[in-house]
XYZ file of C-alpha atoms in Angstrom:
625
model
C -0.066 -0.032 -0.042
C 1.595 3.169 -1.201
C 1.249 5.920 1.512
C 2.763 9.319 1.718
C 5.379 9.527 4.415
C 4.872 11.307 7.641
C 1.040 10.590 7.810
C -0.724 8.361 10.213
C -4.458 8.452 11.328
C -4.440 10.087 14.829
C -7.806 11.695 15.135
C -10.043 8.856 16.452
C -12.999 9.942 18.740
C -15.400 7.391 19.935
C -18.342 9.895 19.687
C -17.490 10.458 16.019
C -17.361 6.704 15.304
C -20.739 6.124 16.926
C -22.232 8.895 14.911
C -20.925 7.509 11.616
C -22.316 4.063 12.454
C -25.713 5.597 13.200
C -25.728 7.435 9.748
C -24.450 4.460 7.824
C -27.346 2.278 9.338
C -29.943 4.894 8.129
C -28.352 5.301 4.726
C -29.379 3.293 1.617
C -27.593 2.671 -1.502
C -24.330 4.055 0.028
C -25.600 7.638 -0.136
C -24.207 9.784 2.666
C -24.684 13.551 3.293
C -21.709 15.783 3.415
C -20.765 17.454 6.769
C -21.628 20.923 5.151
C -25.018 19.726 4.205
C -24.502 19.288 0.459
C -25.500 16.083 -1.081
C -22.834 13.958 -2.677
C -23.237 12.683 -6.294
C -19.946 11.214 -6.354
C -18.607 8.199 -4.768
C -20.064 7.340 -1.379
C -18.376 8.713 1.620
C -16.471 11.323 -0.391
C -17.659 14.708 -1.417
C -17.349 16.164 -4.878
C -14.711 18.781 -4.045
C -12.416 16.578 -1.726
C -9.062 15.931 -3.104
C -7.700 12.667 -4.208
C -5.437 10.442 -1.725
C -7.738 10.960 1.184
C -7.465 8.231 4.056
C -10.781 6.739 5.165
C -12.207 7.018 8.667
C -10.174 4.031 9.718
C -6.840 2.636 8.466
C -7.336 1.126 5.140
C -6.508 1.759 1.446
C -6.773 5.247 0.059
C -9.915 6.174 -1.795
C -9.497 7.165 -5.540
C -11.819 9.059 -7.629
C -13.819 6.135 -9.149
C -17.332 5.625 -7.992
C -17.978 2.991 -5.415
C -21.518 1.663 -4.703
C -23.080 -0.576 -2.227
C -24.054 -0.125 1.521
C -21.561 -0.287 4.484
C -18.795 1.676 2.620
C -17.129 3.754 5.330
C -17.170 7.491 4.663
C -14.068 9.513 4.690
C -13.073 11.358 7.862
C -13.600 15.092 6.900
C -10.819 16.218 9.268
C -8.304 13.487 8.144
C -6.510 15.728 5.677
C -2.910 14.809 4.813
C -1.863 18.248 4.833
C -2.782 18.889 8.489
C -0.184 16.272 9.882
C 2.876 18.467 9.102
C 1.178 21.845 8.531
C 3.405 24.681 9.895
C 0.161 26.517 10.918
C -0.348 24.042 13.934
C -0.674 25.369 17.323
C 2.711 25.527 19.038
C 4.379 27.082 22.098
C 6.373 30.363 21.909
C 8.675 30.757 24.859
C 9.728 34.475 25.197
C 13.139 35.354 26.478
C 11.531 36.123 29.929
C 10.507 32.587 30.312
C 6.817 32.975 29.864
C 5.012 30.436 27.955
C 2.444 31.762 25.247
C 0.038 29.561 23.482
C -0.491 30.579 19.760
C -3.156 29.608 17.406
C -1.891 27.393 14.821
C -4.761 27.490 12.472
C -6.861 30.104 11.055
C -10.332 29.440 9.746
C -11.183 30.821 6.468
C -14.570 32.583 6.015
C -16.567 30.815 3.276
C -19.122 32.717 1.351
C -20.398 29.721 -0.276
C -22.687 27.491 1.944
C -22.175 24.327 -0.178
C -18.429 24.241 -0.024
C -16.894 21.261 1.214
C -15.146 21.140 4.778
C -11.849 20.102 3.209
C -11.746 23.476 1.167
C -13.004 25.482 4.183
C -10.353 24.504 6.536
C -6.643 24.590 5.821
C -4.817 22.267 8.285
C -7.748 21.767 10.763
C -7.092 20.134 14.044
C -9.660 18.179 16.106
C -12.178 20.215 18.051
C -10.548 19.338 21.422
C -7.374 20.978 20.416
C -8.932 24.224 19.307
C -8.089 27.147 21.502
C -10.535 30.080 21.487
C -9.531 33.694 21.997
C -10.868 33.596 25.587
C -8.781 30.502 26.388
C -5.799 32.185 25.006
C -6.287 35.058 26.990
C -6.699 33.089 30.266
C -3.386 31.339 29.553
C -1.586 34.548 28.803
C -2.976 35.953 32.190
C -1.554 32.903 33.942
C 1.722 33.074 32.272
C 2.172 36.752 33.249
C 1.674 35.944 36.847
C 3.646 32.829 37.139
C 5.397 30.449 34.742
C 2.732 27.810 34.249
C 3.220 26.019 30.944
C 0.314 25.184 28.830
C 0.158 21.521 27.980
C -1.794 20.042 25.120
C -3.863 16.868 25.223
C -1.038 14.334 24.392
C -3.513 11.532 23.732
C -4.360 13.290 20.420
C -0.807 12.638 19.188
C -0.005 9.240 20.863
C -0.103 7.482 17.426
C 2.086 9.807 15.599
C 5.034 8.365 13.988
C 8.554 9.103 15.242
C 9.722 11.072 12.219
C 6.854 13.386 12.607
C 7.473 14.082 16.369
C 9.229 17.382 16.951
C 9.468 20.269 19.338
C 5.870 21.070 18.672
C 4.631 17.851 20.150
C 6.882 17.617 23.336
C 5.712 18.585 26.707
C 6.505 22.153 27.589
C 8.230 20.985 30.643
C 10.814 19.270 28.417
C 11.323 22.375 26.384
C 11.256 25.266 28.666
C 13.990 25.472 31.317
C 13.131 25.061 34.986
C 12.160 28.273 36.485
C 12.549 27.390 40.144
C 15.662 25.623 41.304
C 15.551 23.268 44.376
C 16.729 24.889 47.521
C 20.408 24.206 48.671
C 20.863 22.716 52.142
C 24.354 23.037 53.412
C 23.708 21.490 56.781
C 21.685 18.625 58.091
C 19.702 18.835 61.473
C 21.764 18.373 64.618
C 21.440 14.766 65.862
C 22.228 14.154 69.432
C 21.776 10.429 69.293
C 24.712 8.093 69.583
C 25.431 6.117 66.388
C 26.952 2.540 66.582
C 27.634 2.245 62.777
C 28.092 4.550 59.717
C 27.971 3.365 56.079
C 29.075 5.823 53.470
C 28.757 5.219 49.745
C 29.890 7.197 46.959
C 30.506 6.852 43.238
C 34.094 8.087 43.777
C 36.704 5.988 45.649
C 36.904 6.170 49.399
C 40.004 4.144 49.744
C 41.903 7.171 50.805
C 40.235 6.824 54.223
C 42.080 3.864 55.226
C 45.721 2.474 55.748
C 47.147 5.929 56.985
C 50.906 6.399 56.979
C 52.473 6.452 60.552
C 53.294 10.246 60.143
C 49.716 11.038 59.078
C 48.234 9.147 61.937
C 50.630 10.850 64.347
C 49.833 14.312 63.141
C 46.172 13.706 63.210
C 46.350 12.697 66.779
C 48.609 15.599 67.593
C 46.186 18.040 65.910
C 43.291 16.571 67.947
C 45.013 17.072 71.263
C 46.000 20.668 70.349
C 42.636 21.405 68.641
C 44.265 22.549 65.369
C 42.164 21.995 62.288
C 43.282 22.065 58.596
C 41.691 24.196 56.207
C 40.728 22.166 52.921
C 39.555 23.337 49.535
C 36.045 23.175 48.494
C 36.980 20.210 46.236
C 39.932 17.977 46.615
C 41.114 16.760 43.252
C 43.192 13.697 44.361
C 42.118 12.647 47.818
C 44.640 9.849 48.112
C 47.791 12.040 47.717
C 46.208 14.869 49.886
C 48.089 14.512 53.257
C 46.044 17.180 54.993
C 42.768 15.412 54.247
C 43.996 11.977 55.431
C 45.290 13.615 58.811
C 42.115 15.396 59.321
C 40.131 12.209 58.888
C 42.267 10.422 61.474
C 41.732 13.445 63.793
C 37.886 13.249 63.337
C 37.816 9.423 64.480
C 39.307 10.278 68.023
C 36.953 10.128 71.006
C 37.767 9.660 74.817
C 36.348 7.060 77.314
C 36.494 5.966 80.921
C 36.773 3.345 82.140
C 38.746 1.540 79.423
C 39.057 -2.302 79.465
C 40.692 -3.709 76.367
C 38.900 -7.073 76.617
C 35.423 -5.740 77.062
C 33.419 -3.243 74.746
C 31.802 -0.860 77.230
C 29.456 0.597 74.741
C 26.558 0.080 74.374
C 25.642 -0.772 78.058
C 21.897 -1.126 77.736
C 20.813 -4.712 76.896
C 24.476 -5.604 76.309
C 24.546 -8.608 78.707
C 25.609 -10.803 75.847
C 28.805 -8.908 75.125
C 29.800 -9.331 78.740
C 29.018 -12.919 79.047
C 32.164 -15.260 79.282
C 34.499 -12.350 79.934
C 36.791 -11.989 82.833
C 35.273 -9.691 85.459
C 37.521 -9.717 88.601
C 35.594 -6.869 90.206
C 32.398 -8.899 90.425
C 33.412 -10.561 93.676
C 36.056 -8.165 94.956
C 34.502 -5.259 97.020
C 37.794 -3.383 97.203
C 38.211 -3.487 93.540
C 34.669 -2.157 93.147
C 35.265 0.903 95.408
C 38.570 1.736 93.589
C 36.828 1.663 90.158
C 34.007 3.800 91.525
C 36.442 6.204 93.052
C 38.270 6.779 89.883
C 34.881 7.066 88.058
C 33.736 9.771 90.374
C 37.026 11.690 89.772
C 36.681 11.550 85.884
C 32.905 12.647 86.185
C 33.709 15.592 88.243
C 36.489 16.553 85.856
C 33.971 16.364 82.932
C 31.473 18.595 84.629
C 34.220 21.085 85.375
C 35.152 21.250 81.646
C 31.617 21.513 80.708
C 30.942 24.363 83.173
C 34.035 26.325 81.742
C 32.828 25.612 78.110
C 36.017 23.615 77.563
C 33.929 20.390 76.789
C 30.702 20.966 74.810
C 29.073 17.706 75.730
C 29.558 14.277 77.057
C 27.518 11.130 77.699
C 27.019 8.907 80.753
C 25.930 5.287 79.762
C 24.808 3.101 82.488
C 23.309 -0.474 82.406
C 19.695 0.992 82.439
C 19.737 4.693 81.210
C 21.875 7.157 79.374
C 22.549 10.879 80.410
C 23.460 13.623 77.994
C 25.084 16.853 79.547
C 25.364 19.778 77.340
C 27.171 23.105 78.055
C 25.602 26.431 77.870
C 25.089 27.643 74.328
C 24.907 24.199 72.987
C 21.582 22.728 71.751
C 19.905 26.053 71.853
C 20.021 26.468 75.581
C 21.401 29.355 77.565
C 22.269 27.128 80.470
C 23.741 23.714 81.214
C 21.176 20.824 80.492
C 21.002 17.191 81.047
C 18.640 14.722 79.419
C 18.137 11.309 81.214
C 16.417 8.436 79.320
C 14.790 6.137 79.934
C 13.782 6.650 83.503
C 11.685 4.665 86.149
C 9.323 5.906 88.827
C 11.798 4.912 91.430
C 14.708 6.973 89.771
C 12.469 10.044 89.523
C 11.259 9.652 93.226
C 14.898 9.540 94.332
C 15.828 12.686 92.313
C 12.818 14.483 93.865
C 13.930 13.400 97.317
C 17.377 14.974 96.481
C 16.010 18.133 95.700
C 16.583 17.976 91.952
C 14.016 19.844 89.925
C 13.216 18.322 86.487
C 10.609 18.286 83.790
C 9.235 15.719 81.404
C 9.393 17.611 78.002
C 7.347 14.937 75.926
C 4.643 14.738 78.676
C 4.421 18.599 78.836
C 4.301 18.961 75.166
C 1.422 16.564 74.958
C -0.417 18.472 77.783
C 0.085 21.762 75.856
C -1.403 20.093 72.836
C -4.365 18.850 74.669
C -4.853 22.325 76.300
C -4.638 23.831 72.868
C -7.242 21.521 71.539
C -9.463 22.278 74.492
C -9.098 25.889 73.939
C -10.089 25.478 70.330
C -13.277 23.476 71.328
C -13.979 26.047 73.969
C -13.898 28.828 71.412
C -16.280 26.821 69.134
C -18.653 26.307 71.983
C -18.870 30.178 72.585
C -19.540 30.719 68.952
C -22.263 28.028 69.010
C -23.695 29.097 72.462
C -27.071 29.816 71.038
C -27.431 26.480 69.466
C -26.294 24.713 72.562
C -28.560 26.582 74.860
C -31.302 23.969 74.129
C -29.012 21.130 75.393
C -27.921 22.631 78.597
C -29.414 19.970 80.689
C -27.678 17.188 78.778
C -24.349 19.005 79.107
C -24.682 19.282 82.828
C -25.483 15.602 83.044
C -22.370 14.886 80.756
C -20.132 17.098 82.948
C -21.352 15.117 86.027
C -20.463 11.920 84.320
C -17.115 13.198 83.227
C -16.225 14.313 86.774
C -17.169 10.886 87.905
C -14.979 9.278 85.340
C -11.918 11.606 86.449
C -12.484 10.640 90.041
C -12.232 6.953 88.980
C -9.035 7.484 87.032
C -7.437 9.473 89.924
C -7.999 6.399 92.231
C -10.281 5.595 94.822
C -12.071 8.178 97.123
C -11.186 8.633 100.703
C -14.344 7.002 101.958
C -13.774 3.631 100.366
C -16.004 1.778 102.778
C -19.045 3.752 101.657
C -18.410 2.835 98.115
C -18.841 -0.774 99.002
C -22.139 -0.287 101.047
C -24.186 -1.985 98.228
C -22.203 -5.109 98.922
C -23.504 -4.981 102.522
C -26.997 -4.556 101.252
C -26.658 -7.711 99.090
C -25.212 -9.776 101.942
C -22.008 -10.532 100.015
C -19.647 -8.136 101.686
C -17.592 -10.881 103.306
C -17.203 -12.779 99.938
C -15.763 -9.750 98.104
C -12.064 -9.036 98.836
C -11.718 -5.216 99.208
C -8.527 -3.483 97.729
C -5.810 -2.693 100.338
C -4.062 0.644 100.748
C -1.128 -0.640 98.505
C -3.454 -1.430 95.679
C -5.151 1.989 96.005
C -1.743 3.783 96.029
C -0.641 1.975 92.828
C -3.801 2.953 91.121
C -3.314 6.453 92.093
C 0.181 6.386 90.605
C -0.506 4.191 87.650
C 0.004 6.898 85.050
C 3.498 7.430 86.480
C 4.456 3.836 86.372
C 3.213 3.389 82.914
C 5.998 5.825 81.655
C 8.863 3.570 82.886
C 11.317 2.509 80.243
C 9.545 4.440 77.373
C 10.805 7.415 75.377
C 8.126 9.616 77.147
C 9.920 9.136 80.364
C 12.930 11.319 79.352
C 13.757 13.826 82.034
C 15.353 17.198 81.505
C 17.449 18.888 84.243
C 18.654 22.454 83.747
C 20.827 25.087 85.282
C 22.374 24.731 88.786
C 20.379 21.422 89.370
C 22.740 19.710 86.941
C 25.485 19.995 89.594
C 23.188 18.328 92.140
C 22.510 15.587 89.525
C 26.213 14.980 89.397
C 26.586 14.419 93.157
C 23.392 12.431 92.876
C 24.823 10.059 90.175
C 28.126 9.609 92.152
C 26.378 8.522 95.154
C 23.374 6.653 93.712
C 23.779 3.007 93.992
C 21.354 2.378 91.044
C 23.812 3.483 88.473
C 25.764 0.336 88.993
C 24.270 -3.153 88.581
C 24.156 -5.253 91.685
C 23.897 -8.474 89.736
C 24.440 -9.868 86.354
C 27.266 -9.728 83.984
C 27.792 -5.985 84.441
C 27.765 -6.179 88.342
C 29.983 -3.653 89.931
C 31.121 -2.025 86.637
C 30.821 1.829 86.671
C 28.940 3.538 83.865
C 30.811 4.457 80.585
C 31.864 8.175 80.036
C 32.215 9.393 76.507
C 33.459 12.820 75.519
C 35.040 14.504 72.334
C 37.812 16.086 74.369
C 40.432 14.744 76.988
C 39.380 14.630 80.697
C 41.010 13.284 83.834
C 41.418 9.363 83.740
C 40.141 9.046 80.218
C 41.730 6.858 77.589
C 41.975 7.973 73.879
C 40.188 5.737 71.486
C 39.684 5.782 67.649
C 36.710 4.644 65.604
C 37.361 1.741 63.096
C 37.133 2.599 59.558
C 37.184 0.222 56.598
C 36.771 0.869 53.015
C 35.380 -1.704 50.405
C 34.743 -1.435 46.650
C 31.273 -3.177 45.460
C 29.241 -3.382 42.338
C 25.807 -2.322 42.685
C 23.088 -3.010 40.049
C 21.574 0.122 38.487
C 18.977 -1.011 35.838
C 20.499 -3.652 33.485
C 24.061 -2.642 34.201
C 26.466 -2.776 37.204
C 28.009 0.259 38.732
C 31.161 0.405 40.847
C 30.323 1.768 44.341
C 32.922 2.553 46.998
C 31.796 2.218 50.682
C 33.260 3.408 53.927
C 32.221 1.807 57.197
C 32.913 3.318 60.627
C 32.061 1.443 63.702
C 32.132 2.331 67.396
C 30.386 5.031 69.647
C 30.055 7.894 67.038
C 29.501 11.057 68.846
C 27.580 13.886 66.932
C 30.613 16.028 66.441
C 32.588 13.080 64.782
C 29.527 12.536 62.351
C 29.582 16.248 61.409
C 33.352 16.376 60.825
C 33.474 13.284 58.716
C 30.557 14.442 56.657
C 32.429 17.842 56.218
C 35.654 16.057 55.071
C 33.642 13.770 52.590
C 32.014 16.752 51.001
C 35.275 18.087 49.860
C 36.887 14.682 48.994
C 33.919 13.171 47.268
C 33.168 16.517 45.323
C 29.597 16.787 47.045
C 28.197 13.481 46.004
C 27.833 10.696 48.750
C 25.241 9.071 51.056
C 25.263 7.691 54.528
C 23.208 4.956 56.370
C 23.124 5.792 60.088
C 22.599 3.135 62.785
C 21.324 4.764 65.937
C 21.603 3.474 69.605
C 17.871 3.354 70.101
C 17.691 4.567 73.832
C 19.592 7.666 72.744
C 17.237 8.625 69.959
C 15.054 10.691 72.348
C 17.963 13.046 73.137
C 16.786 15.170 70.187
C 13.650 16.132 71.995
C 13.290 19.998 72.740
C 13.716 21.175 76.382
C 10.833 23.133 77.833
C 12.951 26.157 78.611
C 15.120 26.426 75.541
C 16.234 29.852 74.709
C 18.332 30.242 71.590
C 21.112 32.825 72.171
C 22.888 32.385 68.798
C 26.523 33.405 69.019
C 26.271 35.120 72.580
C 28.216 32.033 74.101
C 31.806 31.634 73.079
C 32.609 28.035 72.406
C 35.787 28.484 70.495
C 37.802 26.804 73.094
C 35.834 23.655 73.263
C 38.127 21.622 71.085
C 35.586 20.991 68.149
C 35.658 21.778 64.412
C 34.113 25.183 63.658
C 31.519 23.502 61.420
C 30.606 21.024 64.325
C 30.290 24.033 66.670
C 27.964 25.814 64.420
C 25.780 22.877 63.797
C 25.552 21.886 67.397
C 24.598 25.360 68.575
C 21.361 24.998 66.927
C 18.296 23.524 68.500
C 17.503 20.115 67.204
C 14.404 19.872 65.042
C 14.079 16.008 65.029
C 11.901 15.594 68.112
C 12.205 12.176 69.675
C 13.467 10.695 66.391
C 16.898 10.206 64.873
C 18.415 10.486 61.478
C 18.693 7.342 59.600
C 19.964 8.378 56.257
C 21.963 11.371 54.856
C 22.437 12.007 51.141
C 24.417 14.806 49.529
C 23.995 15.646 46.034
C 25.671 18.533 44.195
C 26.737 19.912 47.648
C 23.193 19.846 48.915
C 21.868 17.643 51.937
C 18.739 15.639 52.131
C 17.994 13.416 55.002
C 15.510 10.780 56.542
C 14.478 10.149 60.209
């Protein structure tokens, strides 16, 4: 079948097909009426003035000029003109220099003075009715384009059957033609995360092998720079990281942390639910009381030294990890607080009662936040009730009864009333008072404090201590017996102290780093991916420093999976009395990288969650929590 190149039937509308079938059923002898109302004396389905080589309504051979007879012959599609498939007068998009998209009318209807003229001679390059744009529609699109760059998109279904050689700029989506008018925001920092990490896994398309196997001189220089708090200035992008000695030294410097106590044969982090790591290990202090007193004495000296450094703003923060809770101490100006703060999680009712007995004032941030949200909801409901006071006047009696019922429910939630004997008077009337056991005073007390006990070992039990009460908390922790396990594999072992700077009795440790090259499947191909794994107690400042170094070494393209120590995830919660002071507190002498100081000064926005993924693409951060 000979066919002109560049032509394919594209205008198929179900409504038109049904209309043609109804006309064909009513026709006899293959006579059809033309769309313009003129009777056809030629071949059926073709007007007298239509040109040759016209495609029928559905795909098939081309009509010729000879007459056809017989019913059921399909009429031609009056709009399927060969010329309109590649007519330059089609509707197209004009993109001005200022970025506005303007819809232009691609066809012009010729006014016909003869009523009997064929449709094919009336219209030159006619598009289907769904693609016609009236003057009102054009004006609306111009108004939208003048306010904001909103591209006008045609109905792509009209052109879905066009051949590939016919497709051009006129048939593409305007989003693919016009440049993006709005660029995504650039985030140079990720939110401060105060949770402890047990493992970091960095991946990058560029090699990360420069981070391992340091030379002896590079490792020594990195440790020396850490002790002296000297930091190298790296360029925005390092061309050859493997030959950059400053980068490798700075990386070794970022892996250093300080710990007390230090037992080489036992891993002292994490401590919560870590009985398996202590099982089968030598614990000579478990049965030796004198050794336990010696360990606790040295631990108390180290804790006092850390608090003194914290108070002088020479140590920005430190962690105390016991077998049942974790404490985060932060200096003034860190975490958006103008005073020293301490967060303890998880806690129990017994620990909170012991802190109250020592005169330590504390708050429950998550509980208070929940209470405030409820008060806000009640206030909103109260305002709505005031607005609908007239409507609810008719239900006043029902509201009073409901308030009485609610008051009774609150009394039951709070516990038993003082006259408990009177509440069981109905049992005496029934004669079964001796068969029913009444709750004793201990049960009544537990019911009254049931809401406090229900918080134990949950994230909502996090406690915040601020200001001078943190010093009382230090003395409480030194003298409190509950910080040391009395039985089990951790019996007699003091809590672990972790800090980013040196303190009295501390031992220098470094995180373990290992680089591996792997192949990752991307679609149908495999792509080389370089990975860097860092294990150990990763402090917030170490994570920030490593991410800063990778930004320069990997040219702003890497991603990281963060494995969080779950009990410390709630450390990102807001304290109730936070007052961000900006740069009013000088932390230049705390021994951290300037980028870490700037990030850790900001209040955390993660709530009680922690970061799980960090991704940097073209020097811009995205993250998940």
